[in-house]
Amino acid sequence: MVDPFLAMEVLGEAGRLEAQGREIIHMEVGQPGAPAPLLARQAAIKALEVGRIGYTEALGLPGLRARLAEHYKETYNVEVPADRIAVTAGSSAGFNLIFLAAFNPGDRIVLTSPGYPAYRNILKALGLVPVEIEVGVESRWCLTPEHLEEARKSGPVHGVLVASPANPTGTMMTPEALQALVSYCDAEDIWFVSDEIYHGLVYQGTQETALRTSNRAIVINSFSKYFCMTGWRIGWMVLPDELVRPVEKLAQSLYISAPELSQIAAQAALDATDELEQVKAGYARNRELLLSGLPVIGFDRLLPVDGAFYIYADTSRFSNDSLAFTKAMLAEAGVAATPGADFDQTNGDRHTRFSFAGTHENMALALENLGNWLK
């Protein structure tokens, strides 16, 4: 049985309250407050004026794949052939495709806990076995080769999935820690899946792609976060040579191709760095505001926020039932946040995730509302 995605449940309840006339501050979903960059919107408008939007190759438009290959050279100084890149209908489609292409029913995939709940839910739906490992302060909330050694005592490990920066914590692996984990997986013939969808949104530390260490690493990325294109449903993967054709055949049958209009806009978005860096600067201001303001009102145990746009707060001084706590917060303070139970089935009830992807004014108002509510 697949569990509900609680962030979306909170979003639904927030929408119902707004329909009743309530003003709600949205800090529950990982959605940028800014629109898609102007260059992307202009490219889409121009394409629509031509009139025909149709299917593309299952792996994506050649121009977009080539531009993504350039992106890896520009951003990481890593050479990635365009023919190893697959464009997907959001990163969610990428996860489905790679779980189907690289694994067999019953295979065990290691995940961190806390972690993004859709990983667990998709794996279960596809007949795979999520193996969730609790991470904490001793490893700075990151997975290590020692964790994998322990997991293998109870059964074989066929894959590892890591996000850096992570959701819900915002913590990031150091380049050295990432290299050690990728190298371990290569040596032990374990597929390493690197979720890099929050790359670009880093405030301290150094982001690194798993591709620097191994051509066997599987990278999944998206235009949803840094590029502000959630509703366009467009992402991409970088694949080892041996998985390109299996992924292509699956994509042909599952959804034919990612939307052509979104692909056209995405290619233009890759040249919108100046605008996107301004959006990121807004997130950085929100981050500083909340990191200083949340402890003042009682949220004084926060995980490191290296990147992404989340703060994962220990809220156990107020409640050990994160779902009940966030429901009361929404109903009484008008602030929508996500219960930690969404991300961690062991210790999540002690935590709440706040997204700071909204406006600075809303972040300040959220602090005010929460402070009044908690008095």
mmCIF file of C-alpha atoms in Angstrom:
data_model
loop_
_atom_site.group_PDB
_atom_site.id
_atom_site.type_symbol
_atom_site.label_atom_id
_atom_site.label_comp_id
_atom_site.label_asym_id
_atom_site.label_seq_id
_atom_site.Cartn_x
_atom_site.Cartn_y
_atom_site.Cartn_z
ATOM 1 C CA MET A 1 0.000 0.000 0.000
ATOM 2 C CA VAL A 2 1.285 3.467 -0.928
ATOM 3 C CA ASP A 3 1.153 6.113 1.776
ATOM 4 C CA PRO A 4 -0.334 9.553 1.102
ATOM 5 C CA PHE A 5 2.037 12.417 0.281
ATOM 6 C CA LEU A 6 1.218 14.628 3.265
ATOM 7 C CA ALA A 7 2.615 17.831 1.751
ATOM 8 C CA MET A 8 -0.026 17.580 -0.965
ATOM 9 C CA GLU A 9 -2.707 16.790 1.612
ATOM 10 C CA VAL A 10 -1.788 19.975 3.505
ATOM 11 C CA LEU A 11 -1.849 21.916 0.228
ATOM 12 C CA GLY A 12 -5.365 20.621 -0.426
ATOM 13 C CA GLU A 13 -6.612 21.662 3.007
ATOM 14 C CA ALA A 14 -4.969 25.069 2.630
ATOM 15 C CA GLY A 15 -6.810 25.490 -0.666
ATOM 16 C CA ARG A 16 -10.118 24.667 0.984
ATOM 17 C CA LEU A 17 -9.510 27.300 3.666
ATOM 18 C CA GLU A 18 -8.591 29.875 1.016
ATOM 19 C CA ALA A 19 -11.827 29.099 -0.816
ATOM 20 C CA GLN A 20 -13.601 30.053 2.415
ATOM 21 C CA GLY A 21 -11.854 33.436 2.420
ATOM 22 C CA ARG A 22 -8.928 32.651 4.737
ATOM 23 C CA GLU A 23 -5.482 34.095 3.992
ATOM 24 C CA ILE A 24 -2.935 31.261 4.106
ATOM 25 C CA ILE A 25 0.856 31.528 3.977
ATOM 26 C CA HIS A 26 2.171 28.581 1.981
ATOM 27 C CA MET A 27 5.305 26.967 3.395
ATOM 28 C CA GLU A 28 4.248 23.373 2.742
ATOM 29 C CA VAL A 29 5.285 22.582 -0.834
ATOM 30 C CA GLY A 30 8.625 22.928 -2.558
ATOM 31 C CA GLN A 31 7.434 25.341 -5.193
ATOM 32 C CA PRO A 32 9.263 28.537 -6.178
ATOM 33 C CA GLY A 33 7.227 31.691 -5.746
ATOM 34 C CA ALA A 34 8.733 33.193 -8.924
ATOM 35 C CA PRO A 35 7.431 32.422 -12.425
ATOM 36 C CA ALA A 36 9.445 30.677 -15.102
ATOM 37 C CA PRO A 37 12.218 32.981 -16.366
ATOM 38 C CA LEU A 38 11.294 35.503 -19.018
ATOM 39 C CA LEU A 39 13.458 33.839 -21.682
ATOM 40 C CA ALA A 40 11.570 30.571 -21.159
ATOM 41 C CA ARG A 41 8.179 32.238 -21.398
ATOM 42 C CA GLN A 42 9.173 34.154 -24.525
ATOM 43 C CA ALA A 43 10.426 30.968 -26.185
ATOM 44 C CA ALA A 44 7.143 29.219 -25.381
ATOM 45 C CA ILE A 45 5.065 32.090 -26.764
ATOM 46 C CA LYS A 46 7.093 32.108 -29.966
ATOM 47 C CA ALA A 47 6.635 28.342 -30.330
ATOM 48 C CA LEU A 48 2.881 28.644 -29.828
ATOM 49 C CA GLU A 49 2.676 31.315 -32.498
ATOM 50 C CA VAL A 50 4.135 28.851 -34.984
ATOM 51 C CA GLY A 51 1.080 26.743 -34.262
ATOM 52 C CA ARG A 52 2.146 23.117 -34.072
ATOM 53 C CA ILE A 53 3.385 21.471 -30.893
ATOM 54 C CA GLY A 54 3.817 17.719 -31.220
ATOM 55 C CA TYR A 55 5.705 14.636 -30.138
ATOM 56 C CA THR A 56 9.483 14.625 -29.944
ATOM 57 C CA GLU A 57 11.985 11.804 -29.762
ATOM 58 C CA ALA A 58 11.460 9.836 -26.562
ATOM 59 C CA LEU A 59 14.817 10.997 -25.183
ATOM 60 C CA GLY A 60 14.034 14.634 -25.936
ATOM 61 C CA LEU A 61 14.802 17.358 -28.437
ATOM 62 C CA PRO A 62 18.394 17.079 -29.732
ATOM 63 C CA GLY A 63 18.922 20.810 -29.150
ATOM 64 C CA LEU A 64 17.930 20.596 -25.497
ATOM 65 C CA ARG A 65 20.067 17.521 -24.887
ATOM 66 C CA ALA A 66 23.052 19.254 -26.459
ATOM 67 C CA ARG A 67 22.460 22.381 -24.379
ATOM 68 C CA LEU A 68 22.270 20.261 -21.208
ATOM 69 C CA ALA A 69 25.616 18.707 -22.114
ATOM 70 C CA GLU A 70 27.024 22.253 -22.315
ATOM 71 C CA HIS A 71 25.458 22.975 -18.908
ATOM 72 C CA TYR A 72 27.585 20.261 -17.298
ATOM 73 C CA LYS A 73 30.726 21.690 -18.851
ATOM 74 C CA GLU A 74 29.841 25.238 -17.771
ATOM 75 C CA THR A 75 28.662 24.378 -14.259
ATOM 76 C CA TYR A 76 30.911 21.496 -13.177
ATOM 77 C CA ASN A 77 33.629 21.318 -15.850
ATOM 78 C CA VAL A 78 32.490 17.743 -16.490
ATOM 79 C CA GLU A 79 32.153 16.303 -19.992
ATOM 80 C CA VAL A 80 28.802 14.601 -20.569
ATOM 81 C CA PRO A 81 27.903 13.351 -24.074
ATOM 82 C CA ALA A 82 24.478 14.530 -25.206
ATOM 83 C CA ASP A 83 23.536 10.977 -26.159
ATOM 84 C CA ARG A 84 23.638 9.966 -22.467
ATOM 85 C CA ILE A 85 21.019 12.590 -21.561
ATOM 86 C CA ALA A 86 17.309 11.782 -21.454
ATOM 87 C CA VAL A 87 14.692 14.528 -21.114
ATOM 88 C CA THR A 88 11.763 13.492 -18.904
ATOM 89 C CA ALA A 89 8.306 14.687 -17.888
ATOM 90 C CA GLY A 90 9.607 16.103 -14.634
ATOM 91 C CA SER A 91 12.039 14.364 -12.311
ATOM 92 C CA SER A 92 9.155 12.166 -11.142
ATOM 93 C CA ALA A 93 9.064 10.468 -14.553
ATOM 94 C CA GLY A 94 12.828 10.092 -14.322
ATOM 95 C CA PHE A 95 12.563 8.158 -11.073
ATOM 96 C CA ASN A 96 9.899 5.874 -12.531
ATOM 97 C CA LEU A 97 11.983 5.214 -15.629
ATOM 98 C CA ILE A 98 15.209 4.459 -13.791
ATOM 99 C CA PHE A 99 13.563 2.272 -11.155
ATOM 100 C CA LEU A 100 12.039 0.218 -13.968
ATOM 101 C CA ALA A 101 15.152 0.156 -16.167
ATOM 102 C CA ALA A 102 17.831 -0.574 -13.571
ATOM 103 C CA PHE A 103 16.078 -2.827 -11.061
ATOM 104 C CA ASN A 104 13.966 -5.967 -10.805
ATOM 105 C CA PRO A 105 10.973 -6.592 -8.525
ATOM 106 C CA GLY A 106 12.157 -7.315 -4.995
ATOM 107 C CA ASP A 107 15.445 -5.417 -5.348
ATOM 108 C CA ARG A 108 16.459 -3.437 -2.257
ATOM 109 C CA ILE A 109 17.156 0.291 -2.633
ATOM 110 C CA VAL A 110 18.743 2.246 0.215
ATOM 111 C CA LEU A 111 17.310 5.672 1.075
ATOM 112 C CA THR A 112 18.027 8.150 3.833
ATOM 113 C CA SER A 113 15.476 8.922 6.508
ATOM 114 C CA PRO A 114 14.461 11.715 6.731
ATOM 115 C CA GLY A 115 13.982 11.807 2.988
ATOM 116 C CA TYR A 116 11.578 12.647 0.177
ATOM 117 C CA PRO A 117 8.489 10.415 0.667
ATOM 118 C CA ALA A 118 7.766 9.919 -3.035
ATOM 119 C CA TYR A 119 10.953 7.822 -3.333
ATOM 120 C CA ARG A 120 9.522 5.288 -0.898
ATOM 121 C CA ASN A 121 6.065 5.422 -2.425
ATOM 122 C CA ILE A 122 7.226 4.943 -6.022
ATOM 123 C CA LEU A 123 9.520 2.067 -5.066
ATOM 124 C CA LYS A 124 6.693 0.272 -3.267
ATOM 125 C CA ALA A 125 4.306 0.818 -6.169
ATOM 126 C CA LEU A 126 6.830 -0.748 -8.554
ATOM 127 C CA GLY A 127 7.443 -3.816 -6.384
ATOM 128 C CA LEU A 128 10.854 -2.674 -5.147
ATOM 129 C CA VAL A 129 11.929 -2.608 -1.499
ATOM 130 C CA PRO A 130 12.910 0.712 0.098
ATOM 131 C CA VAL A 131 15.527 0.266 2.832
ATOM 132 C CA GLU A 132 15.406 3.438 4.892
ATOM 133 C CA ILE A 133 18.428 4.282 7.019
ATOM 134 C CA GLU A 134 18.139 6.812 9.821
ATOM 135 C CA VAL A 135 20.817 9.482 9.462
ATOM 136 C CA GLY A 136 21.678 12.061 12.076
ATOM 137 C CA VAL A 137 24.166 14.529 13.436
ATOM 138 C CA GLU A 138 27.016 11.984 13.568
ATOM 139 C CA SER A 139 27.150 11.893 9.734
ATOM 140 C CA ARG A 140 25.668 15.367 9.268
ATOM 141 C CA TRP A 141 22.439 13.742 8.063
ATOM 142 C CA CYS A 142 24.175 12.072 5.121
ATOM 143 C CA LEU A 143 24.557 8.458 4.046
ATOM 144 C CA THR A 144 27.999 6.828 4.371
ATOM 145 C CA PRO A 145 29.646 3.610 3.156
ATOM 146 C CA GLU A 146 29.421 2.387 6.770
ATOM 147 C CA HIS A 147 25.632 2.746 6.613
ATOM 148 C CA LEU A 148 25.606 0.579 3.488
ATOM 149 C CA GLU A 149 27.818 -2.050 5.095
ATOM 150 C CA GLU A 150 25.294 -2.290 7.926
ATOM 151 C CA ALA A 151 22.330 -2.459 5.533
ATOM 152 C CA ARG A 152 23.924 -5.325 3.613
ATOM 153 C CA LYS A 153 23.954 -7.491 6.735
ATOM 154 C CA SER A 154 20.198 -7.940 6.369
ATOM 155 C CA GLY A 155 20.171 -8.550 2.614
ATOM 156 C CA PRO A 156 21.700 -7.496 -0.698
ATOM 157 C CA VAL A 157 21.664 -3.831 -1.692
ATOM 158 C CA HIS A 158 21.001 -3.241 -5.383
ATOM 159 C CA GLY A 159 20.780 0.546 -5.411
ATOM 160 C CA VAL A 160 21.345 3.703 -3.391
ATOM 161 C CA LEU A 161 19.437 6.941 -3.841
ATOM 162 C CA VAL A 162 20.861 10.159 -2.395
ATOM 163 C CA ALA A 163 19.729 13.773 -2.689
ATOM 164 C CA SER A 164 22.236 16.563 -2.108
ATOM 165 C CA PRO A 165 21.059 19.192 -1.220
ATOM 166 C CA ALA A 166 18.441 17.073 0.482
ATOM 167 C CA ASN A 167 14.712 17.328 0.966
ATOM 168 C CA PRO A 168 13.506 17.943 3.707
ATOM 169 C CA THR A 169 16.702 18.948 5.490
ATOM 170 C CA GLY A 170 18.488 21.181 2.987
ATOM 171 C CA THR A 171 21.775 19.573 4.064
ATOM 172 C CA MET A 172 24.410 18.772 1.464
ATOM 173 C CA MET A 173 27.137 16.172 1.195
ATOM 174 C CA THR A 174 30.681 17.443 0.960
ATOM 175 C CA PRO A 175 32.416 16.580 -2.336
ATOM 176 C CA GLU A 176 34.647 14.176 -0.400
ATOM 177 C CA ALA A 177 31.706 12.390 1.239
ATOM 178 C CA LEU A 178 29.893 12.102 -2.095
ATOM 179 C CA GLN A 179 32.985 10.733 -3.816
ATOM 180 C CA ALA A 180 33.472 8.128 -1.092
ATOM 181 C CA LEU A 181 29.879 6.921 -1.371
ATOM 182 C CA VAL A 182 29.857 6.796 -5.182
ATOM 183 C CA SER A 183 33.202 4.979 -5.240
ATOM 184 C CA TYR A 184 31.929 2.419 -2.727
ATOM 185 C CA CYS A 185 28.854 1.744 -4.872
ATOM 186 C CA ASP A 186 30.949 1.333 -8.014
ATOM 187 C CA ALA A 187 33.289 -1.096 -6.270
ATOM 188 C CA GLU A 188 30.375 -3.165 -4.959
ATOM 189 C CA ASP A 189 28.350 -3.112 -8.218
ATOM 190 C CA ILE A 190 25.525 -1.060 -6.655
ATOM 191 C CA TRP A 191 23.633 1.437 -8.808
ATOM 192 C CA PHE A 192 24.065 4.964 -7.428
ATOM 193 C CA VAL A 193 21.163 7.324 -8.159
ATOM 194 C CA SER A 194 21.968 10.974 -7.474
ATOM 195 C CA ASP A 195 19.012 13.332 -7.062
ATOM 196 C CA GLU A 196 20.483 16.727 -7.975
ATOM 197 C CA ILE A 197 17.259 18.683 -8.443
ATOM 198 C CA TYR A 198 18.264 21.334 -5.890
ATOM 199 C CA HIS A 199 21.596 22.054 -7.538
ATOM 200 C CA GLY A 200 21.990 25.764 -8.108
ATOM 201 C CA LEU A 201 20.278 26.511 -4.799
ATOM 202 C CA VAL A 202 23.318 26.336 -2.510
ATOM 203 C CA TYR A 203 24.129 28.939 0.144
ATOM 204 C CA GLN A 204 27.130 27.400 1.881
ATOM 205 C CA GLY A 205 29.496 24.594 0.952
ATOM 206 C CA THR A 206 30.283 23.278 -2.522
ATOM 207 C CA GLN A 207 27.821 21.423 -4.719
ATOM 208 C CA GLU A 208 29.232 18.509 -6.660
ATOM 209 C CA THR A 209 27.756 16.168 -9.221
ATOM 210 C CA ALA A 210 28.183 12.424 -8.831
ATOM 211 C CA LEU A 211 29.286 12.406 -12.478
ATOM 212 C CA ARG A 212 32.687 13.754 -11.483
ATOM 213 C CA THR A 213 33.429 10.465 -9.728
ATOM 214 C CA SER A 214 31.751 7.928 -11.999
ATOM 215 C CA ASN A 215 30.290 7.555 -15.476
ATOM 216 C CA ARG A 216 28.179 4.778 -13.973
ATOM 217 C CA ALA A 217 26.315 7.159 -11.662
ATOM 218 C CA ILE A 218 22.702 7.908 -12.579
ATOM 219 C CA VAL A 219 21.836 11.586 -12.195
ATOM 220 C CA ILE A 220 18.300 12.929 -12.043
ATOM 221 C CA ASN A 221 17.635 16.655 -12.281
ATOM 222 C CA SER A 222 14.732 18.973 -12.977
ATOM 223 C CA PHE A 223 13.769 22.420 -14.183
ATOM 224 C CA SER A 224 11.295 22.710 -11.300
ATOM 225 C CA LYS A 225 13.445 24.170 -8.518
ATOM 226 C CA TYR A 226 16.312 26.455 -9.566
ATOM 227 C CA PHE A 227 14.648 27.152 -12.920
ATOM 228 C CA CYS A 228 11.184 27.876 -11.387
ATOM 229 C CA MET A 229 9.302 25.622 -13.824
ATOM 230 C CA THR A 230 7.299 23.251 -11.592
ATOM 231 C CA GLY A 231 4.080 23.230 -13.633
ATOM 232 C CA TRP A 232 5.932 22.730 -16.919
ATOM 233 C CA ARG A 233 6.787 19.170 -15.801
ATOM 234 C CA ILE A 234 10.202 18.959 -17.364
ATOM 235 C CA GLY A 235 13.353 17.260 -16.100
ATOM 236 C CA TRP A 236 16.298 15.217 -17.290
ATOM 237 C CA MET A 237 18.583 12.302 -16.523
ATOM 238 C CA VAL A 238 22.215 11.543 -17.239
ATOM 239 C CA LEU A 239 22.565 7.807 -17.774
ATOM 240 C CA PRO A 240 25.330 5.229 -18.087
ATOM 241 C CA ASP A 241 25.613 4.014 -21.682
ATOM 242 C CA GLU A 242 24.059 0.633 -20.852
ATOM 243 C CA LEU A 243 20.853 2.213 -19.519
ATOM 244 C CA VAL A 244 20.164 4.699 -22.333
ATOM 245 C CA ARG A 245 18.372 2.258 -24.627
ATOM 246 C CA PRO A 246 16.300 0.585 -21.839
ATOM 247 C CA VAL A 247 15.153 4.008 -20.627
ATOM 248 C CA GLU A 248 14.341 5.086 -24.178
ATOM 249 C CA LYS A 249 12.175 2.028 -24.815
ATOM 250 C CA LEU A 250 10.300 2.503 -21.545
ATOM 251 C CA ALA A 251 9.731 6.190 -22.253
ATOM 252 C CA GLN A 252 8.372 5.401 -25.716
ATOM 253 C CA SER A 253 5.649 3.242 -24.196
ATOM 254 C CA LEU A 254 4.949 5.075 -20.935
ATOM 255 C CA TYR A 255 4.532 8.659 -22.164
ATOM 256 C CA ILE A 256 6.038 8.888 -25.707
ATOM 257 C CA SER A 257 7.956 12.090 -24.936
ATOM 258 C CA ALA A 258 8.150 15.005 -22.563
ATOM 259 C CA PRO A 259 5.965 17.938 -23.705
ATOM 260 C CA GLU A 260 7.600 19.709 -26.644
ATOM 261 C CA LEU A 261 6.525 23.157 -25.453
ATOM 262 C CA SER A 262 8.155 22.586 -22.076
ATOM 263 C CA GLN A 263 11.339 21.352 -23.746
ATOM 264 C CA ILE A 264 11.537 24.504 -25.871
ATOM 265 C CA ALA A 265 11.055 26.700 -22.811
ATOM 266 C CA ALA A 266 13.564 24.678 -20.786
ATOM 267 C CA GLN A 267 16.298 25.121 -23.367
ATOM 268 C CA ALA A 268 15.820 28.883 -23.169
ATOM 269 C CA ALA A 269 15.786 28.774 -19.350
ATOM 270 C CA LEU A 270 19.339 27.455 -19.353
ATOM 271 C CA ASP A 271 20.435 30.902 -20.556
ATOM 272 C CA ALA A 272 18.469 32.840 -17.902
ATOM 273 C CA THR A 273 21.161 32.764 -15.217
ATOM 274 C CA ASP A 274 21.013 36.466 -14.324
ATOM 275 C CA GLU A 275 17.272 36.368 -13.594
ATOM 276 C CA LEU A 276 17.492 33.060 -11.752
ATOM 277 C CA GLU A 277 20.343 34.257 -9.551
ATOM 278 C CA GLN A 278 18.138 37.164 -8.471
ATOM 279 C CA VAL A 279 15.452 34.685 -7.456
ATOM 280 C CA LYS A 280 18.043 32.691 -5.520
ATOM 281 C CA ALA A 281 19.150 35.855 -3.736
ATOM 282 C CA GLY A 282 15.561 36.218 -2.545
ATOM 283 C CA TYR A 283 15.656 32.708 -1.110
ATOM 284 C CA ALA A 284 18.904 33.564 0.651
ATOM 285 C CA ARG A 285 17.232 36.566 2.311
ATOM 286 C CA ASN A 286 14.318 34.373 3.401
ATOM 287 C CA ARG A 287 16.735 31.781 4.761
ATOM 288 C CA GLU A 288 18.562 34.341 6.871
ATOM 289 C CA LEU A 289 15.273 35.770 8.152
ATOM 290 C CA LEU A 290 13.984 32.384 9.267
ATOM 291 C CA LEU A 291 17.274 31.112 10.664
ATOM 292 C CA SER A 292 17.374 34.148 12.933
ATOM 293 C CA GLY A 293 13.624 34.439 13.574
ATOM 294 C CA LEU A 294 12.500 30.856 14.164
ATOM 295 C CA PRO A 295 14.686 30.304 17.269
ATOM 296 C CA VAL A 296 13.266 33.488 18.820
ATOM 297 C CA ILE A 297 9.728 32.048 18.741
ATOM 298 C CA GLY A 298 10.750 28.622 20.020
ATOM 299 C CA PHE A 299 12.009 26.627 17.017
ATOM 300 C CA ASP A 300 15.563 26.537 18.311
ATOM 301 C CA ARG A 301 16.734 23.166 16.980
ATOM 302 C CA LEU A 302 17.223 23.411 13.226
ATOM 303 C CA LEU A 303 19.157 21.135 10.907
ATOM 304 C CA PRO A 304 21.907 22.681 8.732
ATOM 305 C CA VAL A 305 20.426 24.493 5.742
ATOM 306 C CA ASP A 306 23.162 24.310 3.104
ATOM 307 C CA GLY A 307 20.877 24.450 0.094
ATOM 308 C CA ALA A 308 17.378 23.913 -1.352
ATOM 309 C CA PHE A 309 14.677 26.094 0.269
ATOM 310 C CA TYR A 310 13.634 24.172 3.361
ATOM 311 C CA ILE A 311 14.160 24.392 7.082
ATOM 312 C CA TYR A 312 13.633 21.163 9.006
ATOM 313 C CA ALA A 313 12.833 22.074 12.592
ATOM 314 C CA ASP A 314 12.597 19.956 15.719
ATOM 315 C CA THR A 315 9.152 20.862 17.059
ATOM 316 C CA SER A 316 8.970 18.286 19.848
ATOM 317 C CA ARG A 317 8.873 20.993 22.536
ATOM 318 C CA PHE A 318 5.399 21.811 21.212
ATOM 319 C CA SER A 319 4.129 18.408 20.072
ATOM 320 C CA ASN A 320 5.191 14.837 19.342
ATOM 321 C CA ASP A 321 2.454 14.513 16.724
ATOM 322 C CA SER A 322 3.650 16.460 13.690
ATOM 323 C CA LEU A 323 0.437 15.909 11.733
ATOM 324 C CA ALA A 324 -1.748 17.262 14.529
ATOM 325 C CA PHE A 325 0.690 20.117 15.082
ATOM 326 C CA THR A 326 0.684 21.236 11.453
ATOM 327 C CA LYS A 327 -3.100 20.898 11.235
ATOM 328 C CA ALA A 328 -3.468 23.225 14.219
ATOM 329 C CA MET A 329 -0.864 25.588 12.767
ATOM 330 C CA LEU A 330 -2.828 25.808 9.532
ATOM 331 C CA ALA A 331 -6.240 26.235 11.161
ATOM 332 C CA GLU A 332 -5.206 28.651 13.902
ATOM 333 C CA ALA A 333 -2.140 30.533 12.594
ATOM 334 C CA GLY A 334 -2.893 30.413 8.863
ATOM 335 C CA VAL A 335 0.542 28.929 8.102
ATOM 336 C CA ALA A 336 0.748 25.764 5.985
ATOM 337 C CA ALA A 337 3.809 23.592 6.728
ATOM 338 C CA THR A 338 4.558 19.915 6.178
ATOM 339 C CA PRO A 339 4.590 17.388 9.044
ATOM 340 C CA GLY A 340 7.864 15.577 9.526
ATOM 341 C CA ALA A 341 5.977 12.282 9.457
ATOM 342 C CA ASP A 342 5.959 12.708 5.675
ATOM 343 C CA PHE A 343 9.744 12.350 5.573
ATOM 344 C CA ASP A 344 10.651 10.076 8.465
ATOM 345 C CA GLN A 345 8.473 7.237 9.714
ATOM 346 C CA THR A 346 10.589 6.788 12.851
ATOM 347 C CA ASN A 347 11.370 10.262 14.206
ATOM 348 C CA GLY A 348 9.324 12.463 11.900
ATOM 349 C CA ASP A 349 6.627 13.218 14.424
ATOM 350 C CA ARG A 350 9.173 15.384 16.216
ATOM 351 C CA HIS A 351 9.803 17.610 13.188
ATOM 352 C CA THR A 352 8.169 20.068 10.794
ATOM 353 C CA ARG A 353 9.401 21.257 7.388
ATOM 354 C CA PHE A 354 9.056 24.903 6.389
ATOM 355 C CA SER A 355 9.620 25.999 2.788
ATOM 356 C CA PHE A 356 11.078 29.482 2.317
ATOM 357 C CA ALA A 357 10.473 29.680 -1.435
ATOM 358 C CA GLY A 358 7.752 32.325 -1.030
ATOM 359 C CA THR A 359 7.999 36.108 -0.804
ATOM 360 C CA HIS A 360 10.044 37.853 1.877
ATOM 361 C CA GLU A 361 6.909 39.608 3.078
ATOM 362 C CA ASN A 362 5.132 36.287 3.576
ATOM 363 C CA MET A 363 8.082 34.837 5.469
ATOM 364 C CA ALA A 364 8.040 37.803 7.848
ATOM 365 C CA LEU A 365 4.278 37.497 8.262
ATOM 366 C CA ALA A 366 4.629 33.762 8.953
ATOM 367 C CA LEU A 367 7.068 34.492 11.772
ATOM 368 C CA GLU A 368 4.657 37.040 13.220
ATOM 369 C CA ASN A 369 1.656 34.693 12.987
ATOM 370 C CA LEU A 370 3.552 31.751 14.444
ATOM 371 C CA GLY A 371 4.958 33.848 17.256
ATOM 372 C CA ASN A 372 1.483 35.049 18.234
ATOM 373 C CA TRP A 373 0.080 31.530 17.977
ATOM 374 C CA LEU A 374 2.748 29.967 20.165
ATOM 375 C CA LYS A 375 2.528 32.545 22.960
#
